[in-house]
Coordinates of C-alpha atoms in Angstrom, one line a residue:
X839 CA 4.0 2.7 8.6
X840 CA 6.0 2.0 11.8
X841 CA 8.8 4.6 11.5
X842 CA 11.0 2.9 14.2
X843 CA 10.2 -0.8 13.9
X844 CA 12.2 -3.0 16.2
X845 CA 10.8 -6.5 15.9
X846 CA 7.6 -5.7 13.9
X847 CA 5.3 -5.7 17.0
X848 CA 3.2 -2.8 15.8
X849 CA 2.6 -4.6 12.5
X850 CA 1.9 -7.9 14.2
X851 CA -0.7 -6.3 16.4
X852 CA -2.5 -5.0 13.3
X853 CA -2.6 -8.4 11.4
X854 CA -6.3 -9.0 12.4
X855 CA -7.2 -5.7 10.8
X856 CA -6.2 -7.0 7.3
X857 CA -3.9 -4.0 6.6
X858 CA -0.2 -4.0 5.6
X859 CA 2.4 -2.1 7.6
X860 CA 5.8 -1.0 6.3
X861 CA 8.3 -1.6 9.1
X862 CA 11.1 0.9 8.8
X863 CA 14.2 0.1 10.7
X864 CA 16.3 3.2 11.2
X865 CA 19.9 2.9 9.9
X866 CA 21.2 3.9 13.3
X867 CA 19.2 1.2 15.2
X868 CA 20.2 -2.5 15.7
X869 CA 19.8 -4.7 12.7
X870 CA 16.4 -6.3 13.4
X871 CA 15.2 -6.4 9.8
X872 CA 15.9 -10.2 9.5
X873 CA 13.6 -10.8 12.5
X874 CA 10.9 -8.8 10.9
X875 CA 11.2 -10.8 7.6
X876 CA 11.2 -14.1 9.6
X877 CA 7.8 -13.0 11.0
X878 CA 6.5 -12.7 7.4
X879 CA 6.3 -8.9 7.6
X880 CA 7.5 -6.2 5.2
X881 CA 10.4 -3.9 6.1
X882 CA 13.1 -1.6 4.9
X883 CA 16.1 0.3 6.3
X884 CA 16.0 4.1 6.2
X885 CA 17.8 7.2 7.5
X886 CA 15.0 9.6 8.7
X887 CA 17.4 12.5 8.3
X888 CA 16.9 12.0 4.6
X889 CA 13.7 12.0 2.4
X890 CA 11.7 8.7 2.3
X891 CA 11.5 7.2 -1.2
X892 CA 7.7 6.9 -1.8
X893 CA 4.9 8.7 -3.6
X894 CA 3.3 11.6 -1.8
X895 CA 0.2 10.7 0.2
X896 CA 1.0 7.0 0.3
X897 CA 0.2 6.2 4.0
X898 CA -2.9 6.4 6.2
X899 CA -1.1 6.0 9.5
X900 CA 2.4 6.8 10.7
X901 CA 3.6 5.5 14.1
X902 CA 6.8 6.8 15.7
X903 CA 7.9 5.4 19.1
X904 CA 10.8 7.4 20.5
X905 CA 12.0 8.2 17.0
X906 CA 12.6 11.9 17.6
X907 CA 14.5 11.5 20.8
X908 CA 16.8 9.0 19.0
X909 CA 17.4 11.4 16.1
X910 CA 17.7 14.7 18.0
X911 CA 21.5 14.6 17.9
X912 CA 21.7 13.4 14.2
X913 CA 19.0 15.5 12.5
X914 CA 19.1 18.6 14.8
X915 CA 15.6 19.8 13.9
X916 CA 12.4 17.7 14.1
X917 CA 10.8 20.0 11.4
X918 CA 12.5 18.2 8.6
X919 CA 11.1 14.8 9.7
X920 CA 7.7 16.3 10.3
X921 CA 7.6 17.9 6.8
X922 CA 8.5 14.5 5.3
X923 CA 5.8 12.9 7.4
X924 CA 3.3 15.4 6.1
X925 CA 4.4 14.7 2.5
X926 CA 3.8 10.9 2.7
X927 CA 0.6 11.1 4.8
X928 CA -2.8 11.2 3.1
X929 CA -5.3 13.9 4.0
X930 CA -7.4 12.4 6.8
X931 CA -4.4 10.2 7.8
X932 CA -3.2 9.8 11.4
X933 CA 0.1 10.3 13.2
X934 CA 0.8 8.7 16.6
X935 CA 4.0 9.7 18.3
X936 CA 5.3 8.5 21.6
X937 CA 8.3 10.2 23.0
X938 CA 9.7 12.3 25.8
X939 CA 7.6 15.3 26.9
X940 CA 10.3 17.8 26.0
X941 CA 10.4 16.4 22.5
X942 CA 6.6 16.4 22.1
X943 CA 6.0 20.0 23.1
X944 CA 7.7 21.6 20.0
X945 CA 6.3 18.9 17.8
X946 CA 2.7 19.7 18.9
X947 CA 3.4 23.4 17.9
X948 CA 4.6 22.4 14.5
X949 CA 1.5 20.2 13.9
X950 CA -0.7 23.2 14.8
X951 CA 1.2 25.3 12.3
X952 CA 0.5 22.5 9.6
X953 CA -3.2 22.7 10.5
X954 CA -3.5 19.2 11.9
X955 CA -6.3 18.3 14.3
X956 CA -4.7 17.4 17.6
X957 CA -7.0 14.7 19.1
X958 CA -4.9 13.5 22.0
X959 CA -2.0 14.7 24.0
X960 CA -1.0 12.9 27.2
X961 CA 2.1 13.1 29.3
X962 CA 3.0 11.3 32.5
X963 CA 6.4 10.8 34.1
X964 CA 8.3 12.9 31.5
X965 CA 6.9 10.7 28.6
X966 CA 3.9 11.4 26.4
X967 CA 1.9 10.5 23.4
X968 CA 0.4 12.7 20.7
X969 CA -2.2 11.7 18.2
X970 CA -3.0 14.0 15.3
X971 CA -5.0 13.9 12.1
X972 CA -4.0 15.6 8.9
X973 CA -6.7 18.0 7.5
X974 CA -7.4 19.2 4.0
X975 CA -6.5 22.9 4.0
X976 CA -5.3 25.4 1.5
X977 CA -3.6 28.7 2.1
X978 CA -5.8 31.7 1.4
X979 CA -4.8 33.7 -1.6

C-alpha cells in the first residue's frame, strides 16, 4: 500500500514484480485519483486520521512518503496512524517511511515499543528514511 500516493509512481515501479498496490490518496491532498485510474492502477481516497476500512493483517508492505509531516497539524499524534498501520500489516510485513528527521525520531521510538525490527534508519539534510519489519510477539503473562 502506498499511503500517500500522488500519481501512482510507487505502484508503477512495482509492476514488474507482479504484485498489486493499493494507492491511497489522502483526502487533504490534490485530487490525483483520476490520474492513478488512467494508469490502470487501483486507488482510493482516505483520511489517515480515521481508521482504514480493511481486514486486519491485509498488507505486506506499507509505504509512506512525507505522510506524517503532512498530517502533524491534523492528527496531532502519529501514534494513532502507527497503531492503524500495525493493525493492517501482516506479521513479517515491512514499513518504509520517508519524512523529516524530527518526525522520524519519535516514530522510531514507537516502532521499538511495538517490537518491530528496525533494519534501516538514515538521515541527511534534515530528511530521513526508516525501514522496519513487524515481528511476531506476544506479551508475557
